[in-house]
Short mmCIF file of C-alpha atoms and ligand atoms in Angstrom, two decimals:
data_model
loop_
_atom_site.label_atom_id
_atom_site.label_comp_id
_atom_site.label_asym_id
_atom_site.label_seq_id
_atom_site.Cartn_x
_atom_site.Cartn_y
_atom_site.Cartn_z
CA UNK B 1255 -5.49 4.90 -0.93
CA UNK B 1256 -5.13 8.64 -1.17
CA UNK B 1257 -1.36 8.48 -0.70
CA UNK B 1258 -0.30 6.13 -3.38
CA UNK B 1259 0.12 8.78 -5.59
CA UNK B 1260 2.73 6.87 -7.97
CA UNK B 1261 0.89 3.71 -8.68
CA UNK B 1262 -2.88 4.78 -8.69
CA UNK B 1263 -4.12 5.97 -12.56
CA UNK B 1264 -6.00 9.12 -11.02
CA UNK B 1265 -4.26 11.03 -8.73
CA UNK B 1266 -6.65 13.98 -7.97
CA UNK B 1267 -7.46 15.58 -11.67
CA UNK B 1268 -4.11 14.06 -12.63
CA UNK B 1269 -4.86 10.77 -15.58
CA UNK B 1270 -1.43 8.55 -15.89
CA UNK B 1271 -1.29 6.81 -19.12
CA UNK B 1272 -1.41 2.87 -18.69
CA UNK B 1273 2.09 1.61 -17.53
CA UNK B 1274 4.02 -0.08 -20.71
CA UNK B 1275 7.22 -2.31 -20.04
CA UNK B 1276 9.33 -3.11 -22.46
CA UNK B 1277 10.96 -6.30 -22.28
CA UNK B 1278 13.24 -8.08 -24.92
CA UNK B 1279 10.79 -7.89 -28.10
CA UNK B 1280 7.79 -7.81 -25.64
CA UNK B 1281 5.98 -4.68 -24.45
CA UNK B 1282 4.16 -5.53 -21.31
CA UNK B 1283 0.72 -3.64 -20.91
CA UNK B 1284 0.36 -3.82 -24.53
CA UNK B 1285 0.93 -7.36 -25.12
CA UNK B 1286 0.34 -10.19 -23.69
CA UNK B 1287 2.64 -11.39 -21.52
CA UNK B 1288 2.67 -15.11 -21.03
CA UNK B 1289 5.18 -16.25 -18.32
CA UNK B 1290 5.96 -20.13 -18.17
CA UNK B 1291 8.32 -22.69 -17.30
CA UNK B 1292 8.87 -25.03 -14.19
CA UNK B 1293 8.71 -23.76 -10.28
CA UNK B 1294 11.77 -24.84 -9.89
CA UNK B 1295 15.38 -25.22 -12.35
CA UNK B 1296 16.50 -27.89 -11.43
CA UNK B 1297 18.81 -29.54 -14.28
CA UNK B 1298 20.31 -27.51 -17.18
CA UNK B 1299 18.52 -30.24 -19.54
CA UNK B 1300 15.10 -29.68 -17.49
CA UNK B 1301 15.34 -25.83 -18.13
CA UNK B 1302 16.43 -26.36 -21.50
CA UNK B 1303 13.38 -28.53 -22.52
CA UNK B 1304 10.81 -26.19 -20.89
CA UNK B 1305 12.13 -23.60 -22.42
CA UNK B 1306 11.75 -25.07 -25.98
CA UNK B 1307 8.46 -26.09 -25.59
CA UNK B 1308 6.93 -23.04 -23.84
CA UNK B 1309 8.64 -20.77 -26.83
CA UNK B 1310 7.22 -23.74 -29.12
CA UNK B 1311 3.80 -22.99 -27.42
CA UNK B 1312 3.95 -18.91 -27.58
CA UNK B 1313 4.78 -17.94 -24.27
CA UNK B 1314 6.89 -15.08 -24.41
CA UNK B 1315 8.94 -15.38 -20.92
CA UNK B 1316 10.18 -17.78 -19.43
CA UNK B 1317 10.07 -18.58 -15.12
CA UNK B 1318 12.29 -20.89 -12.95
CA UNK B 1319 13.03 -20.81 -9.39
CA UNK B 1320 16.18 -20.87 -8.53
CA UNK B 1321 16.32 -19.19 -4.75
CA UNK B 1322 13.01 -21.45 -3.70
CA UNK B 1323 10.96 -19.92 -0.63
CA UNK B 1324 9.77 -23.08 0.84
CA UNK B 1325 7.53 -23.56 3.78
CA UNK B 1326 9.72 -27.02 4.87
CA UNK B 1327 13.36 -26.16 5.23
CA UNK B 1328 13.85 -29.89 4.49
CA UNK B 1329 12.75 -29.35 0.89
CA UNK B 1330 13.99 -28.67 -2.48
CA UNK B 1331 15.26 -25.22 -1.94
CA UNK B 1332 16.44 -24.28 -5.43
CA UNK B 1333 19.97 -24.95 -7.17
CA UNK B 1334 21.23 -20.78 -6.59
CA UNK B 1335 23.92 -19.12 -8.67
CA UNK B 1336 24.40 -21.93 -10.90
CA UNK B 1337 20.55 -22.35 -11.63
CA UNK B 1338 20.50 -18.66 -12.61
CA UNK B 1339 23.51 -19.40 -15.02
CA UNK B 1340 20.96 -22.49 -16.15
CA UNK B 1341 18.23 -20.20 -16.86
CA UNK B 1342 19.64 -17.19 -18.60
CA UNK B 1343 21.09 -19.43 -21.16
CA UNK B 1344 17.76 -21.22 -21.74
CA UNK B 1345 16.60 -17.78 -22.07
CA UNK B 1346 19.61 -16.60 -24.28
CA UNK B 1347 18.85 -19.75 -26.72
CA UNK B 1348 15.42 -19.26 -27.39
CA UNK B 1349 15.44 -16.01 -27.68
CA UNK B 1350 12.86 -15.55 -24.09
CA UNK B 1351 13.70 -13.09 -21.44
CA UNK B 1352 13.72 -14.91 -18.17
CA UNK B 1353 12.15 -14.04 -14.80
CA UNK B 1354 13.42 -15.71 -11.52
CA UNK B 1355 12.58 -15.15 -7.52
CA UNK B 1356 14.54 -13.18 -5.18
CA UNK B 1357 14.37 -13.38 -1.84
CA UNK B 1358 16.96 -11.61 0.25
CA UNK B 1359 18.28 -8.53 -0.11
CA UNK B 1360 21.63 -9.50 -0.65
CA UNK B 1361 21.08 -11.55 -3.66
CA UNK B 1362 19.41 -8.90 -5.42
CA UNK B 1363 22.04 -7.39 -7.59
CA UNK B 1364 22.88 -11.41 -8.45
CA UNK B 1365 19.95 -12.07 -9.68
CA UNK B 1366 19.55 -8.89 -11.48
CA UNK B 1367 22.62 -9.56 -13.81
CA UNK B 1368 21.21 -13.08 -14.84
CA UNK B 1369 17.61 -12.29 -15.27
CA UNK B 1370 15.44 -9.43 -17.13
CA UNK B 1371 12.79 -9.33 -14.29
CA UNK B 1372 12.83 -10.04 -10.82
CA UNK B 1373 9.69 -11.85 -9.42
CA UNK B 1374 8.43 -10.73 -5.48
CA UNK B 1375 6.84 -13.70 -4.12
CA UNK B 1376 3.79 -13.48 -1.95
CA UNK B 1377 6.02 -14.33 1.23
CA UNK B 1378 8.04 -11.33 0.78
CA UNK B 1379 5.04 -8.85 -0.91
CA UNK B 1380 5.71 -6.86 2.45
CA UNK B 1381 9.38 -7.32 2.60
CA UNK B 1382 10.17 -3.67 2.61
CA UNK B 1383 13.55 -3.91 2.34
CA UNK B 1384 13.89 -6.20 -0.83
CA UNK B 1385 11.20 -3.62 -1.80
CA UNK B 1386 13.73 -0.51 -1.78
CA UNK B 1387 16.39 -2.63 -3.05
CA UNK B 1388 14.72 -3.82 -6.11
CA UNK B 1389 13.24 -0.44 -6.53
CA UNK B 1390 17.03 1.03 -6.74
CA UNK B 1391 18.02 -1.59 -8.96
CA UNK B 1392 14.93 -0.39 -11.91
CA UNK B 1393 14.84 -3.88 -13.49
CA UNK B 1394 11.77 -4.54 -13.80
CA UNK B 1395 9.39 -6.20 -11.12
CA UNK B 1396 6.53 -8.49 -10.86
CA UNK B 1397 5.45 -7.87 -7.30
CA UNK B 1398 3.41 -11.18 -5.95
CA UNK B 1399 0.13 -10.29 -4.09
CA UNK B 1400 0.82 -11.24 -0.55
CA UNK B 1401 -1.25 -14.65 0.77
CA UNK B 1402 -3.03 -12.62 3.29
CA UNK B 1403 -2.63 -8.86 1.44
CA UNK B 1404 -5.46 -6.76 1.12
CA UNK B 1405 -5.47 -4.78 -2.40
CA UNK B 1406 -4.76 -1.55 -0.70
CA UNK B 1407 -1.43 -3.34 1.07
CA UNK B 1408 -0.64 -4.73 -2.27
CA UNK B 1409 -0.26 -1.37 -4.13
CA UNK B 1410 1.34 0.33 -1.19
CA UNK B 1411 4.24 -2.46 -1.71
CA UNK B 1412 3.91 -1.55 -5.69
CA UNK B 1413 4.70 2.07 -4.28
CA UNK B 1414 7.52 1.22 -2.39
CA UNK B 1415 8.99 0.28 -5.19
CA UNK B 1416 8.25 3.16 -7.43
CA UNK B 1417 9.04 5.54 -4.32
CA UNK B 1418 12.65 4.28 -5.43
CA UNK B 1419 12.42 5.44 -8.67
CA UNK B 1420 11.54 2.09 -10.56
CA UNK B 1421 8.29 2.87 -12.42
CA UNK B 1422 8.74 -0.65 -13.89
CA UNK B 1423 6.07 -2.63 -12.13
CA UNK B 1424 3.75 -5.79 -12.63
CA UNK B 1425 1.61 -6.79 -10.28
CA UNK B 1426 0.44 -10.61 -10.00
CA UNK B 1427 -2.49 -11.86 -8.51
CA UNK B 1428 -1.54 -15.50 -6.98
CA UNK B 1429 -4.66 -16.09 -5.07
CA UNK B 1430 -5.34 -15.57 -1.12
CA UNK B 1431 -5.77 -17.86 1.73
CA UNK B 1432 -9.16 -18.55 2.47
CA UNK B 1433 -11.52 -20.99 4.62
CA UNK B 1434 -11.01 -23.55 1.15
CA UNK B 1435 -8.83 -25.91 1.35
CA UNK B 1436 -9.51 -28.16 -1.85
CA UNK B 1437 -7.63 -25.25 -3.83
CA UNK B 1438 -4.06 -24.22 -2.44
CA UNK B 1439 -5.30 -20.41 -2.54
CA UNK B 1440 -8.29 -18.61 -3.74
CA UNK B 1441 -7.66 -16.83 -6.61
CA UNK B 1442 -9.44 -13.25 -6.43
CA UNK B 1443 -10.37 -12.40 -10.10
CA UNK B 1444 -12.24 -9.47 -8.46
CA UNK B 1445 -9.12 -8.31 -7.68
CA UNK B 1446 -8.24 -8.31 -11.22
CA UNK B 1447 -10.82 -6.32 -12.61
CA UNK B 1448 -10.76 -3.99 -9.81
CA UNK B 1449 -6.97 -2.79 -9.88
CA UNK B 1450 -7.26 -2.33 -13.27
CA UNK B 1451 -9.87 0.91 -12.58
CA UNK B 1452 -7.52 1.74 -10.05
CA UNK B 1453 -3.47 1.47 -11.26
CA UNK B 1454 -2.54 2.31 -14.56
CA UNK B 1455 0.28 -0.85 -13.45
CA UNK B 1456 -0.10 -3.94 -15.89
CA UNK B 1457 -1.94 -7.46 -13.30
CA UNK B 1458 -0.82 -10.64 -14.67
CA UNK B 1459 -2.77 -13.60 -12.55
CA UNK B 1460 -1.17 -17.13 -11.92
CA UNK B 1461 -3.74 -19.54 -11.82
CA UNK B 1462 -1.01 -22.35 -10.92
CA UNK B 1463 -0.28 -21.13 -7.28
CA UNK B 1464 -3.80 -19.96 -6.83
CA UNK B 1465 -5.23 -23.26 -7.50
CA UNK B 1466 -2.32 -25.96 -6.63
CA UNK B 1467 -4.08 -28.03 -9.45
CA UNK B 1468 -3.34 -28.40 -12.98
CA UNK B 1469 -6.37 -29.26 -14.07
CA UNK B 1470 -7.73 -26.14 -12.71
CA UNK B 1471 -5.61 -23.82 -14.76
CA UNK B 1472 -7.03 -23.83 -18.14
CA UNK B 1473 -10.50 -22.77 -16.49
CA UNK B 1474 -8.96 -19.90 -14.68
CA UNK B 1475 -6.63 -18.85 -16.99
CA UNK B 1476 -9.65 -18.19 -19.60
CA UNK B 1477 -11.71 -16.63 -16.75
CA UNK B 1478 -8.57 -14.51 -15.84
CA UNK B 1479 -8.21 -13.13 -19.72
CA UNK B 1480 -11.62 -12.23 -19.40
CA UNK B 1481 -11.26 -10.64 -16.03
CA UNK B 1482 -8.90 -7.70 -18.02
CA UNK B 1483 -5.16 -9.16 -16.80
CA UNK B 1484 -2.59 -8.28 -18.94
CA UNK B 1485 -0.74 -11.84 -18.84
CA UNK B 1486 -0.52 -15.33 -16.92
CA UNK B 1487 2.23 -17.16 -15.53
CA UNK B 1488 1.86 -20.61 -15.56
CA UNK B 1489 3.97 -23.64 -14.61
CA UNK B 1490 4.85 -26.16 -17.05
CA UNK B 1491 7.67 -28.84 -16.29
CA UNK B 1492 8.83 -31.62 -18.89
CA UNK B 1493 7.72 -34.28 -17.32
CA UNK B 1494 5.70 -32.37 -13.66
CA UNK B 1495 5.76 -36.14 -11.73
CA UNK B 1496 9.44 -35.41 -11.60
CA UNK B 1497 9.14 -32.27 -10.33
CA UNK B 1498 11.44 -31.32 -7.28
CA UNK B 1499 8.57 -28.67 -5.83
CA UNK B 1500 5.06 -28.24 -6.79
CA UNK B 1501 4.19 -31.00 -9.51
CA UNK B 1502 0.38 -31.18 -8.85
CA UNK B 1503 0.23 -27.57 -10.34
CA UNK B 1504 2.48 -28.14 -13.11
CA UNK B 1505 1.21 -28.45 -16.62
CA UNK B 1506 3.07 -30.96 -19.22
CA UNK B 1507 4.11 -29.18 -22.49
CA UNK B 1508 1.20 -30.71 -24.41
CA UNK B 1509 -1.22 -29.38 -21.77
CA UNK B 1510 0.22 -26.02 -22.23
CA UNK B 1511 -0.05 -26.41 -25.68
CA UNK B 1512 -3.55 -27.03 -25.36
CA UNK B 1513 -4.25 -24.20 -23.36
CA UNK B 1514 -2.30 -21.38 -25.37
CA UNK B 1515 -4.51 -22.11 -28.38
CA UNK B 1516 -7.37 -21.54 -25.67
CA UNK B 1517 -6.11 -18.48 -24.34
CA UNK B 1518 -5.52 -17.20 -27.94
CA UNK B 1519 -9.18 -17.56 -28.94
CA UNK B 1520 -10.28 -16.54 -25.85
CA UNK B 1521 -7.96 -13.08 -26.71
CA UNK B 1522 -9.66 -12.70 -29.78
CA UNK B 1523 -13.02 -12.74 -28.36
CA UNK B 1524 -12.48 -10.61 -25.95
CA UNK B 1525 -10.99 -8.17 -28.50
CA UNK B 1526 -14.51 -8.84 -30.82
CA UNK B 1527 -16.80 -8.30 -28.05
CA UNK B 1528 -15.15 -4.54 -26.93
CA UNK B 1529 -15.20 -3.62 -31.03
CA UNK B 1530 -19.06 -4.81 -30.25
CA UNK B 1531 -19.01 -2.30 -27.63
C1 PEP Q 1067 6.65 -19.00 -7.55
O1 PEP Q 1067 6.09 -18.38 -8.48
O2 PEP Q 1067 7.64 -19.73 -7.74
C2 PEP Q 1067 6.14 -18.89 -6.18
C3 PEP Q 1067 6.81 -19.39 -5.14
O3 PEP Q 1067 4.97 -18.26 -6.11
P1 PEP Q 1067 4.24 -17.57 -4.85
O4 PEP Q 1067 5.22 -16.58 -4.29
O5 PEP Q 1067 3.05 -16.95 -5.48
O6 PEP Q 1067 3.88 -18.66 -3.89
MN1 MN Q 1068 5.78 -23.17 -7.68
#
């Protein structure tokens, strides 16, 4: 990894101070960032309910697909321009800056005037051209760890980026395909812990694609705080057996609930046991 000069911390005897982002009232890297909302928009009322209840929760950003990757071409495949509108007004009323997909280069300075960051899927981690062209743009990023990535390929993406002159970079660990198949991915907390003693870049983990299963997240998510990540983004849909893509992994807004408290005493005790040295 000798050549990713920009994203590793140490760079021969050179130290680079841990990556901050700042983001609405948020600073990413310093606090914690907690991305949630549905996979998909998919009304303006559906948005607009998630959106209250997440900021009702404390999450701090809010997610909704809107330019859906799907494996089927015969499925939902996201409402477009109109769901961006959708979302950034969700975003505008409860005060949360929004994060959305892109997937093709030429919807990439779209989606940058409707949302604050734009989210790299794991289909597209080695998509080097919608690499350069979001690493032009210098909105910030949260780059997806590709299905099949190694952590090495993973940063050199996060360096195409910041080869462009966007230091503004968040990686996401979104589990990997393994032999399993009663989880949708296997989510690598190793990972985790490991790029942060090698990137001074901010890893936020999503334990919804990783696992597929909602009643796998709280588990993971709490493992994942204690694994060093900087944030989670989780799914959470108003009512998930509606949901127009991925409502086995989608957690209700009382579930969420439930889990924030979790991750916020789960913060604290990570914070007591460092003072504890
Ligand atoms: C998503 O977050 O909407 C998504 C499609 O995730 P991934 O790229 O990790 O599958
Ligand atoms: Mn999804």
């Amino acid at each position: 990894m000798k050549d990713l000069k920009l994203v590793m911390a140490k760079n021969h005897d050179i130290i680079t101070p841990k990556t901050e982002i700042k983001i609405g009232n948020i600073t990413v890297g310093r606090d914690f960032l907690v991305i949630a909302g549905p996979c998909s928009v998919e009304s303006e009322e559906q948005i607009m309910k998630a959106a209250t209840a997440v900021k009702a929760a404390g999450a701090n950003m809010l997610r909704g697909g809107t330019y859906k990757p799907r494996t089927s071409p015969y499925s939902f495949q996201g409402l477009g321009r109109i769901g961006l509108q959708y979302l950034s007004v969700a975003g505008l009323k409860t005060g949360l800056p929004v994060i959305t997909e892109v997937t093709d280069t030429r919807d990439v300075y779209l989606i940058g005037e409707y949302a604050d960051v734009l989210q790299i899927g794991t289909r597209n981690m080695q998509n080097y051209s919608l690499l350069v062209e979001v690493g032009k743009l210098k909105k910030p990023v949260l780059l997806k760890r590709g299905m099949n990535a190694t952590i090495e390929e993973w940063l050199s993406s996060a360096e195409y980026i910041m080869n462009e002159g966007n230091p503004n970079v968040i990686l996401c660990e979104r589990g990997i395909r393994t032999f399993e198949t009663l989880t949708r991915n296997t989510l690598d907390l190793s990972a985790v812990a490991a790029v942060k003693g090698l990137s001074h870049l901010p890893v936020v983990v999503d334990p919804s694609h990783a696992t597929g299963r909602a009643d796998l997240i709280r588990p993971m998510s709490l493992s994942a705080v204690m694994a060093g990540c900087d944030g989670l983004e989780i799914e959470v849909h108003p009512s998930p057996e509606e949901a127009l893509s991925d409502k086995e992994q989608q957690l209700t807004p009382e579930q969420f609930h439930i889990l924030m408290e979790a991750v916020k005493k789960t913060l604290i005790f990570k914070e007591e046991l460092k003072e504890k040295g």
